[in-house]
Short mmCIF file of C-alpha atoms and ligand atoms in Angstrom, two decimals:
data_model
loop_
_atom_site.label_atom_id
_atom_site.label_comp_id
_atom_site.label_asym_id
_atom_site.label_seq_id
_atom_site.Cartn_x
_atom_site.Cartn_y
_atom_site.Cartn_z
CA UNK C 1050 63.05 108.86 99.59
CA UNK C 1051 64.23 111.82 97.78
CA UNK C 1052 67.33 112.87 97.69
CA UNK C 1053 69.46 115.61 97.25
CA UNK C 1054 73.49 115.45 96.01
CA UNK C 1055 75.41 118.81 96.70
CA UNK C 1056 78.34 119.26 93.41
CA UNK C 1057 79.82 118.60 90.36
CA UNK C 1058 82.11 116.45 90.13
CA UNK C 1059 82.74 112.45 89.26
CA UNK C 1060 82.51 111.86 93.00
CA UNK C 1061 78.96 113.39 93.01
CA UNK C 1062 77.90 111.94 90.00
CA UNK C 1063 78.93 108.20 91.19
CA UNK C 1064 76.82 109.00 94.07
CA UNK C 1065 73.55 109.87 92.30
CA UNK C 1066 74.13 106.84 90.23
CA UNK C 1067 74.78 104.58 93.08
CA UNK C 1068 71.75 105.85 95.18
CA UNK C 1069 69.30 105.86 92.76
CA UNK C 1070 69.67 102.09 92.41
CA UNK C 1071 68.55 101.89 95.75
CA UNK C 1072 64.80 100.28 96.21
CA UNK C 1073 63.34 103.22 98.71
CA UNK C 1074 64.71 106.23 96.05
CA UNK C 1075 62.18 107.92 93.59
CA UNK C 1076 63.89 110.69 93.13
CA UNK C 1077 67.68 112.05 93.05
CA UNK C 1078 68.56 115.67 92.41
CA UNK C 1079 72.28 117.27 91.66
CA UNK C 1080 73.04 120.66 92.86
CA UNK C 1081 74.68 121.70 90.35
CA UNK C 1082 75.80 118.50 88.71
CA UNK C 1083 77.13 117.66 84.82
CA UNK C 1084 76.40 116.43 81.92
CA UNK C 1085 76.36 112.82 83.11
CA UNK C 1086 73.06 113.53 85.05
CA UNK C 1087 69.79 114.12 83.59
CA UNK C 1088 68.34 117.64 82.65
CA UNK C 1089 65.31 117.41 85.04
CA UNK C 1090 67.37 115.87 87.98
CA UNK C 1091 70.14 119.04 87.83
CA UNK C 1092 68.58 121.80 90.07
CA UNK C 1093 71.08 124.89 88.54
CA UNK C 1094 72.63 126.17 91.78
CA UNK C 1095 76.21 126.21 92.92
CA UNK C 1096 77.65 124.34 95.59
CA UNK C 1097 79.08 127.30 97.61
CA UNK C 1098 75.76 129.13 97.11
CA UNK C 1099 74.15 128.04 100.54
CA UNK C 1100 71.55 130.58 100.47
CA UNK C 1101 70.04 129.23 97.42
CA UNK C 1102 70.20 125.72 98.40
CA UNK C 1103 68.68 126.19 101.12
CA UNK C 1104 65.76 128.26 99.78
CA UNK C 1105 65.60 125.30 97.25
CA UNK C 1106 65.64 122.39 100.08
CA UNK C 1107 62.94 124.52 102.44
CA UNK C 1108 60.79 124.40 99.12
CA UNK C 1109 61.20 120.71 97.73
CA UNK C 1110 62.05 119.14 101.12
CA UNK C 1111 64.51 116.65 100.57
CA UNK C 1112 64.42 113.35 102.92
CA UNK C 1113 68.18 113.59 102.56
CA UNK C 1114 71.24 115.65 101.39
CA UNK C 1115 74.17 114.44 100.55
CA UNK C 1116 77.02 116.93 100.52
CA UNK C 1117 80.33 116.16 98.12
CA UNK C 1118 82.09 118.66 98.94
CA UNK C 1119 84.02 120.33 101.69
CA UNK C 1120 83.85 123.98 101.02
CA UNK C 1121 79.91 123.98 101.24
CA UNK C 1122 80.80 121.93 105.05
CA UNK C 1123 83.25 124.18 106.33
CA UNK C 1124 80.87 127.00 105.27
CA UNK C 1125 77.82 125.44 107.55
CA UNK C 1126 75.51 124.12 104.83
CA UNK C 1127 75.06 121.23 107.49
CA UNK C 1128 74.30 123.37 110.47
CA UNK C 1129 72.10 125.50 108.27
CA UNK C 1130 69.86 122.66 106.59
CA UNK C 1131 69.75 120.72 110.11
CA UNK C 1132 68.48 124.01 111.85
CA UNK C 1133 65.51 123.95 109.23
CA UNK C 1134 64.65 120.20 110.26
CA UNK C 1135 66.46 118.60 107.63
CA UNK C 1136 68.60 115.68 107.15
CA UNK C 1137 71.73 115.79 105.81
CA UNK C 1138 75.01 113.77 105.93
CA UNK C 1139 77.53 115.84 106.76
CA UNK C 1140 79.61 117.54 109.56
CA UNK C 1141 78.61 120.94 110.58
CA UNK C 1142 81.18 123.86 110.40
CA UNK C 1143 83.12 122.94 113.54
CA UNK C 1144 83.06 119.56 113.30
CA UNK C 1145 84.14 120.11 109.45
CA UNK C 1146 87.44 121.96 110.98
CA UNK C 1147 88.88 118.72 110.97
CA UNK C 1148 89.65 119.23 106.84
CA UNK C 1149 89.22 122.83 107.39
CA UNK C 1150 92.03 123.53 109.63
CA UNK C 1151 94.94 121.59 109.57
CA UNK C 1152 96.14 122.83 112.37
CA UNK C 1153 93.05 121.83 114.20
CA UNK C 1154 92.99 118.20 112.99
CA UNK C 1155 96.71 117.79 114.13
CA UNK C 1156 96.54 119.47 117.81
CA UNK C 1157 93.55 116.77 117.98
CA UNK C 1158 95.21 113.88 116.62
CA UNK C 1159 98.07 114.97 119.59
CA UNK C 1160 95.77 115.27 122.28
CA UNK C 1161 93.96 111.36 120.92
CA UNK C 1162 97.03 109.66 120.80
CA UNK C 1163 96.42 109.79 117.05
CA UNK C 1164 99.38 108.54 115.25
CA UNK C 1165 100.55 111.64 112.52
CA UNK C 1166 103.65 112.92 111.54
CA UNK C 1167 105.19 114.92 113.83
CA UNK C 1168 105.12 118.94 113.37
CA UNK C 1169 104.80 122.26 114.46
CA UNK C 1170 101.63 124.97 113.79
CA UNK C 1171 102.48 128.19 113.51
CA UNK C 1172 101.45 131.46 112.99
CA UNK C 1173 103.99 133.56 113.41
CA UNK C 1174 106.65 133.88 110.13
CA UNK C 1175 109.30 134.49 112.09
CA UNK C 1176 108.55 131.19 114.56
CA UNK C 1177 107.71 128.98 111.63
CA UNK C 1178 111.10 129.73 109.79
CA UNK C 1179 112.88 129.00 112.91
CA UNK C 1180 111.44 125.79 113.05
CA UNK C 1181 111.70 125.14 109.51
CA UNK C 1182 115.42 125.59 109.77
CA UNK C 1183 116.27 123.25 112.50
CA UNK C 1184 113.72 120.63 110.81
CA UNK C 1185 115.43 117.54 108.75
CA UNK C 1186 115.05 116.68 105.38
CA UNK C 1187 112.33 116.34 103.84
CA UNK C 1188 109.96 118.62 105.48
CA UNK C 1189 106.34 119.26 104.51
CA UNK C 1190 104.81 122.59 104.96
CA UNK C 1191 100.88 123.34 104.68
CA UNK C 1192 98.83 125.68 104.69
CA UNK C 1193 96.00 125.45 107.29
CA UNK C 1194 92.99 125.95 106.03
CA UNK C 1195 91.13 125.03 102.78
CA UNK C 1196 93.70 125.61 99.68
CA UNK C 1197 92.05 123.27 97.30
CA UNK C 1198 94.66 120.75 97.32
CA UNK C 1199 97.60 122.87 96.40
CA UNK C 1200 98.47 124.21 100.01
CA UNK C 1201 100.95 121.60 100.37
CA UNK C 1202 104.75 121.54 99.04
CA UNK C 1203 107.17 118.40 100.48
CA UNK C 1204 110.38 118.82 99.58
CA UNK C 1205 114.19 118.52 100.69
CA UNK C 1206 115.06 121.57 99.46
CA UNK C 1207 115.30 123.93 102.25
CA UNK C 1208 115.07 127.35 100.37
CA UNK C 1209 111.87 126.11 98.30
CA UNK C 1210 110.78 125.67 101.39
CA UNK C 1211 111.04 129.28 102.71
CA UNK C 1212 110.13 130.34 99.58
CA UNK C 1213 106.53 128.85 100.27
CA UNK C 1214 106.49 129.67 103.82
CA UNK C 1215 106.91 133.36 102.90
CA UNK C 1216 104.47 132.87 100.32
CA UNK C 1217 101.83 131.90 102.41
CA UNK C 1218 102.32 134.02 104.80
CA UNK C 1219 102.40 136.81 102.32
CA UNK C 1220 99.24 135.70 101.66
CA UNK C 1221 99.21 133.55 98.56
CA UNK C 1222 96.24 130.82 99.87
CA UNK C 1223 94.60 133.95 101.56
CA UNK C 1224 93.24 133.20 105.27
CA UNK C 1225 93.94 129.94 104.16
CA UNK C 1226 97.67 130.04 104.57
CA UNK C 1227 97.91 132.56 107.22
CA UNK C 1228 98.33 129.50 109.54
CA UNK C 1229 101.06 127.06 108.44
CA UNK C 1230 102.11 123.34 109.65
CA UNK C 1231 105.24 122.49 109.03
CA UNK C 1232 105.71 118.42 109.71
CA UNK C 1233 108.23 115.47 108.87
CA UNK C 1234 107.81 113.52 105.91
CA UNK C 1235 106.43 109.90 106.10
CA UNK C 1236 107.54 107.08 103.73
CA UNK C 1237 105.16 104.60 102.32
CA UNK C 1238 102.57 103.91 100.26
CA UNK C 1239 99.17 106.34 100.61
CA UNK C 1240 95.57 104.43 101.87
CA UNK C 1241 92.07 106.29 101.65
CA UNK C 1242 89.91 104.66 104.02
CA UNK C 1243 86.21 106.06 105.01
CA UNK C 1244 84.11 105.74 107.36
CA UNK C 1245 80.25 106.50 107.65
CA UNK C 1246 79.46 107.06 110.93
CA UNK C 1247 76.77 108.93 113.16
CA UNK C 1248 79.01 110.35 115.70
CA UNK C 1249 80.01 106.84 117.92
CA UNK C 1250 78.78 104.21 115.20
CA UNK C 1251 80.41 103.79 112.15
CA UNK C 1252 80.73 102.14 109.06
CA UNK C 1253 83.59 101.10 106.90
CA UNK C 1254 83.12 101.70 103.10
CA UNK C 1255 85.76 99.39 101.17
CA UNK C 1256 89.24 101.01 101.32
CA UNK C 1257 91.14 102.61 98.39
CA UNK C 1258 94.36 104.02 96.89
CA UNK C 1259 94.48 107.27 94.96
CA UNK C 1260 96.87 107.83 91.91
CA UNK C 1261 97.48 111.85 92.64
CA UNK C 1262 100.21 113.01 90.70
CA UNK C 1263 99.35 113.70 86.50
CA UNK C 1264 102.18 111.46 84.82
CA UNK C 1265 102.82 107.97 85.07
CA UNK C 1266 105.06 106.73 87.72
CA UNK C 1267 104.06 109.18 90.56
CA UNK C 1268 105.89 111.71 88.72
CA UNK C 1269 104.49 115.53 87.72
CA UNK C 1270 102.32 117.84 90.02
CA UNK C 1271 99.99 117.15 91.94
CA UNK C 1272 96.49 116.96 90.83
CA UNK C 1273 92.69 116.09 92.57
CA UNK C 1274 93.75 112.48 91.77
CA UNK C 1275 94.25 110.83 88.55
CA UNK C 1276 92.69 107.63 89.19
CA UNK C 1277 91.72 104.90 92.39
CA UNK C 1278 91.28 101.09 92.51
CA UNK C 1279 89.53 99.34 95.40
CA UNK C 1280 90.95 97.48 97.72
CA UNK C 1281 94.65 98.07 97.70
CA UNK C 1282 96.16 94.35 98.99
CA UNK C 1283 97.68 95.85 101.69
CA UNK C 1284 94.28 96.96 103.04
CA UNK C 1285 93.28 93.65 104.49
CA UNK C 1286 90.72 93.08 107.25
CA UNK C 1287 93.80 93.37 110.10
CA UNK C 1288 94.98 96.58 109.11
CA UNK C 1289 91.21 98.13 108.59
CA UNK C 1290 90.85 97.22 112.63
CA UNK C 1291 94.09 98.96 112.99
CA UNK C 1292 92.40 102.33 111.57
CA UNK C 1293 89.62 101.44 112.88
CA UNK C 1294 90.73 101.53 116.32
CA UNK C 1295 94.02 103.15 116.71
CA UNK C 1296 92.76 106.45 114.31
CA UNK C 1297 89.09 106.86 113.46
CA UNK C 1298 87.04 105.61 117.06
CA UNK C 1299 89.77 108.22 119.19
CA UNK C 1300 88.86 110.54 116.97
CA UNK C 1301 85.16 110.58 116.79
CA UNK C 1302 85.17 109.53 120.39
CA UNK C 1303 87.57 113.21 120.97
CA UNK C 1304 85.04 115.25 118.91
CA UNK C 1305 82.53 113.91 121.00
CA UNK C 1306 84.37 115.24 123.97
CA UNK C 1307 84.90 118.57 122.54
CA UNK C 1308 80.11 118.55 122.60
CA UNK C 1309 81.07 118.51 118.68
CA UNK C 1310 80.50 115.06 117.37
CA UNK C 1311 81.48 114.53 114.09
CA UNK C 1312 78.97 112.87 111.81
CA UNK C 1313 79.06 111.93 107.92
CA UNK C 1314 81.96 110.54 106.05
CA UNK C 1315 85.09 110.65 107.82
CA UNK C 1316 87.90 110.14 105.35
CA UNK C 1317 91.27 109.20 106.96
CA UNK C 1318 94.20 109.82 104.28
CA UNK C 1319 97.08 107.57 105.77
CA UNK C 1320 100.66 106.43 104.99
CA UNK C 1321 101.43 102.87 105.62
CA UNK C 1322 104.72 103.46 107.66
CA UNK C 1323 106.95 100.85 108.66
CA UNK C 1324 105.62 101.49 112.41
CA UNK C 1325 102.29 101.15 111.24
CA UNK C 1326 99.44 103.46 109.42
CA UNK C 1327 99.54 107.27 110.62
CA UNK C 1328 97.47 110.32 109.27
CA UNK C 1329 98.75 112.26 106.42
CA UNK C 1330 94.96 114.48 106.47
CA UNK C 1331 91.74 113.79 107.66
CA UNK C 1332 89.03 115.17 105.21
CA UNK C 1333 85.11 115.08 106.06
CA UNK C 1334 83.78 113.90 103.24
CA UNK C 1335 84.09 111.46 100.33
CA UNK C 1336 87.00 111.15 98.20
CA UNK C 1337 87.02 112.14 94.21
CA UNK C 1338 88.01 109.74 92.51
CA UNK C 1339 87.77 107.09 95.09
CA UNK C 1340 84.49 107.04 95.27
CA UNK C 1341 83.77 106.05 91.71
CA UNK C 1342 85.73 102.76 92.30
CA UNK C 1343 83.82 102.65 96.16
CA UNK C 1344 80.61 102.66 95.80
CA UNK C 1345 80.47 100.34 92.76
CA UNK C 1346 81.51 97.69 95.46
CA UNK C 1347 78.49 97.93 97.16
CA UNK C 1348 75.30 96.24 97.78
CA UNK C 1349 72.12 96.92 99.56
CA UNK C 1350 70.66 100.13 99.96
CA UNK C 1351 73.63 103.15 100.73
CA UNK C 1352 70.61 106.17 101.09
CA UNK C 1353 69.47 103.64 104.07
CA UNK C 1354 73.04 103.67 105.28
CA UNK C 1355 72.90 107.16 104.50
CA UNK C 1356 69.94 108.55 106.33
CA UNK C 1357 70.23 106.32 109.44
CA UNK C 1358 74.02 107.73 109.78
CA UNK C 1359 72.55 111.56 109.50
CA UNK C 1360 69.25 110.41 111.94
CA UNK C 1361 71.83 109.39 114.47
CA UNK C 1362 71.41 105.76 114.38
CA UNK C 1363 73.41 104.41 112.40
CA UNK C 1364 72.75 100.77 110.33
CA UNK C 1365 75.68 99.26 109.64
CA UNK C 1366 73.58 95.97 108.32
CA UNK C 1367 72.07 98.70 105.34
CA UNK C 1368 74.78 97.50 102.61
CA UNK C 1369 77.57 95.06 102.43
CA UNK C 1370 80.91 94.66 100.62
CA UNK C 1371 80.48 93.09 97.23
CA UNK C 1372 83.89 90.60 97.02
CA UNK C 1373 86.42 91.50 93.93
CA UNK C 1374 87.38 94.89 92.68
CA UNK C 1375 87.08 98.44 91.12
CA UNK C 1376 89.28 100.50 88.89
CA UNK C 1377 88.59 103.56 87.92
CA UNK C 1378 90.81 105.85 85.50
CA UNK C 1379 90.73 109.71 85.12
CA UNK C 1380 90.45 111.42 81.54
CA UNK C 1381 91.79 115.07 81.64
CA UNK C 1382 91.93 117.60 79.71
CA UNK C 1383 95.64 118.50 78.10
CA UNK C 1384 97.67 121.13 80.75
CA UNK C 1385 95.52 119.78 83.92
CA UNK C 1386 96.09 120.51 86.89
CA UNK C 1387 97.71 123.40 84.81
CA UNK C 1388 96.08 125.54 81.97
CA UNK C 1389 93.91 123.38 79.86
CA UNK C 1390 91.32 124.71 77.68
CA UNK C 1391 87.57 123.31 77.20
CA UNK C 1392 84.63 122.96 74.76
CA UNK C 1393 85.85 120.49 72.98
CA UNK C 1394 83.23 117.21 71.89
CA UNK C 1395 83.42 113.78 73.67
CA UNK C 1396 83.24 110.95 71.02
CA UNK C 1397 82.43 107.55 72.30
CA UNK C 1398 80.59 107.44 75.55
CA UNK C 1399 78.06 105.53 74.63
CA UNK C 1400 79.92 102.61 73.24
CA UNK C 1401 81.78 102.80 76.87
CA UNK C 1402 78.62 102.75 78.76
CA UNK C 1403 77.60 99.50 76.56
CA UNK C 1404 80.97 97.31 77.58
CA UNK C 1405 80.38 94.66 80.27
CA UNK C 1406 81.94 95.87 83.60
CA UNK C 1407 82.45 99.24 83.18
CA UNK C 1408 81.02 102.59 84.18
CA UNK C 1409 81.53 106.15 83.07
CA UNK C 1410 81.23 109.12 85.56
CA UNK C 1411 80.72 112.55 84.38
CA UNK C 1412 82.97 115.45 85.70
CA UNK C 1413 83.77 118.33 84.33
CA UNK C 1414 81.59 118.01 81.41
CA UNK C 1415 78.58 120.21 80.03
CA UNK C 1416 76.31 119.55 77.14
CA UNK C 1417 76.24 122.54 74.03
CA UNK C 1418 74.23 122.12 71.04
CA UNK C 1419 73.30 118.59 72.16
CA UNK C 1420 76.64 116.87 72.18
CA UNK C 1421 78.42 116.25 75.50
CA UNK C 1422 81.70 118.30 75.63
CA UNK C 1423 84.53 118.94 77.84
CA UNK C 1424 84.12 121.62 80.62
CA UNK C 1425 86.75 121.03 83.63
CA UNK C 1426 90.25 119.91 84.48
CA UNK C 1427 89.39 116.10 85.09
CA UNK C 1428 86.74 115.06 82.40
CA UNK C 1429 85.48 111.66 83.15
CA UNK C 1430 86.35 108.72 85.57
CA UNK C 1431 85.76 105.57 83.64
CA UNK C 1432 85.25 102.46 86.11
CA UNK C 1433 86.18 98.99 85.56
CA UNK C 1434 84.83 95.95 87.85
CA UNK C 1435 85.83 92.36 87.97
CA UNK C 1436 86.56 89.66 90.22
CA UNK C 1437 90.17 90.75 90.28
CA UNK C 1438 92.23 93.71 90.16
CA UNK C 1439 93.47 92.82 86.88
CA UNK C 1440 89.85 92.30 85.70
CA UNK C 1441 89.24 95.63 86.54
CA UNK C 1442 91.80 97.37 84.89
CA UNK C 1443 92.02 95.52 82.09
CA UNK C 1444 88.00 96.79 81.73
CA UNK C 1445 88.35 100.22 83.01
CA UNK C 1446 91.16 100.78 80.00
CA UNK C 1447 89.60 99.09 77.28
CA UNK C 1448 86.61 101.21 77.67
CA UNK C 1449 88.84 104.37 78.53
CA UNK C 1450 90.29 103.77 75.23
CA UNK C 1451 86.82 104.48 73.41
CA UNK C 1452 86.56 107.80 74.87
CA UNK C 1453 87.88 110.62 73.09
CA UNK C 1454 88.12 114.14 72.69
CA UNK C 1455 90.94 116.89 71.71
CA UNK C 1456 93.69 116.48 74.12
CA UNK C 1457 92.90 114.18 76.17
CA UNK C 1458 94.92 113.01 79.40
CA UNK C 1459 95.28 109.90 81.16
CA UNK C 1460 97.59 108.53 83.22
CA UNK C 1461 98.47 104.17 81.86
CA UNK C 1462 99.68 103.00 85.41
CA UNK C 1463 96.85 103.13 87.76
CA UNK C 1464 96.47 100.28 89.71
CA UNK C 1465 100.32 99.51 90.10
CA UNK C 1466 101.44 99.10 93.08
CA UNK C 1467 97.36 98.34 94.76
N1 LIG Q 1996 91.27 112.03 96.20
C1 LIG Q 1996 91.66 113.00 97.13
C2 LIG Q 1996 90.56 113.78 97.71
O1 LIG Q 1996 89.41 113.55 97.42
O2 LIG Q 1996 90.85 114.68 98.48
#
């Protein structure tokens, strides 16, 4: 097979990695990727650029395309590369309006019997600040559509949260926020689980918590995500079947119904609530930087899992869950998610690479004079494994510790609380 990865990022750079272990892959090309991938795998066009992608894919003819990101879903890359016979994992656009729209994925999750916070979608200013003011504290308000990640404010500070409502209906997120959901807060801890799945089939890949905000402690802004580790303990087998079948099979089985079946990754962002898991955000694709502590877990061949998911026959026998765990920690650049500045060398990736249990992901990095240097917000994601959590960790920051450059940013407490 040869395959071809849509982005940039870590998320899309553990992917290559992962499927070009797999026996029936000769070849595995990043659109655009980084400096973690090869020279003659990067094919140099942009992720949003679907015109040139597919221009490229009608001319090379991938067996497979693996999309990391949403923007290029929501946009119809899928529909596009599907209506020129080929395969790709990935929703098309209106199956991809369950990340797209928020106010989509909720009336769904209503109409399932999905268990989500409960809220109002508005969009009407006048409507949404009456609602907002009879709402109790805290209250989260959204922006609808695609925002990248910083459509969201919770607080329990009523006028903030006017202030943002205005905002986005002023038009600060665009189209984006010109829809709003405004919906209760839910206590507990956060769980990223994902499922591959063909439209009725499905897969689950091994279940993971994300570190989001920059500083230690869950305190600071909120950021892509700062680091993952795979599985949380409170992500045993009994509450997997819970998501299984309380969130994820209503939900394909209700985009079925709609004649829009949902295929590809299906990533269910929960909070563990005292009356069980309910959805904070559904998002239809992998998550970055889950994935680099996901896919290390498994075996077999994932482009098999992969392809038969996209073909419409799904084999859930194509990879299994290795046993012990992943870690994987975040370098940033000084001032992410704020202003950070770039260009600066990367000493010590190779000695990383070497260690025993440990892998280093590329993300935003580019190479300039032939040295590797820093080029994004989030850097690197530098994965641990071991047969324990603490294994893992104690890998993934030992070899974190070897990578340097000017500024760097990491946050010392991921895997607490897994
Ligand atoms: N880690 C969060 C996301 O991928 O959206």
């Amino acid at each position: 097979m040869r395959v071809l990865v849509v982005g940039s990022g870590g998320r899309e750079h553990a992917l290559a990695w992962r499927l070009g272990r797999d026996p029936e892959v000769e070849r595995v090309w990043v659109a655009p990727g980084n400096a973690g991938i090869p020279d003659e795998d990067r094919v140099p066009i942009a992720a949003g650029d679907l015109e040139a992608l597919l221009a490229w894919a009608r001319r090379h003819r991938p067996d497979l395309t693996v999309v990391g990101p949403e923007a290029p879903l929501a946009a119809g890359l899928a529909d596009r590369f599907r209506e020129a016979g080929l395969s790709v994992l990935g929703p098309g656009r209106e199956a991809a309006r369950l990340e797209a729209s928020k106010a989509f994925a909720k009336a769904l999750m209503r109409e399932a019997g999905v268990p989500t916070a409960a809220f109002g979608s508005f969009d009407d200013e006048a409507k949404a600040l009456a609602y907002l003011e009879a709402h109790p504290l805290p209250v989260v308000v959204k922006a609808s559509g695609l925002a990248a990640g910083k459509g969201v404010l919770v607080t329990d500070d009523r006028e903030e949260a006017r202030a943002f409502l205005r905002g986005l209906f002023a038009g600060r997120f665009g189209e984006a926020g010109r829809t709003v959901v405004i919906e209760a807060y839910l206590e507990g801890p956060e769980l990223s689980v994902f499922a591959v799945t063909d439209g009725e089939r499905l897969f689950l890949l091994p279940p993971a918590r994300d570190y989001k905000r920059a500083q230690d402690g869950g305190r600071g802004p909120n950021t892509g995500g700062m680091g993952a580790c795979s599985p949380p303990a409170d992500a045993g087998d009994g509450r997997l079947e819970e998501v299984e079948h309380g969130i994820l099979r209503p939900t394909l089985a209700a985009m079925r119904a709609r004649g829009t079946p949902f295929t590809g990754v299906l990533y269910a962002g929960l909070k563990l609530t005292p009356e069980g898991p309910k959805v904070l955000e559904f998002n239809v694709r992998l998550g970055d930087p889950e994935t680099q502590a996901v896919l290390p877990r498994l075996e077999g061949s994932l482009a098999r899992l992969f392809a038969s998911a996209a073909a419409g026959s799904l084999d859930p026998g194509a990879v299994r869950v290795r046993p012990g765990a992943a870690l994987s920690v975040v370098l940033a650049s000084g001032g992410y998610p704020g202003r950070y500045r770039s260009g600066f060398p990367i000493e010590g990736l190779a000695e990383a690479e070497a260690m025993e249990g440990v892998l280093v992901f590329h993300a935003g990095t580019a190479r300039r004079n032939g040295r590797v240097v820093t080029a994004g917000g989030r850097v690197l994601a530098v994965t641990g494994l071991g047969g324990t959590l603490e294994e893992a960790r104690a890998r993934a920051y030992a070899a974190a510790e070897r990578v340097r450059f000017e500024g760097r940013h990491l946050r010392r407490d991921i895997g607490e609380g897994c």
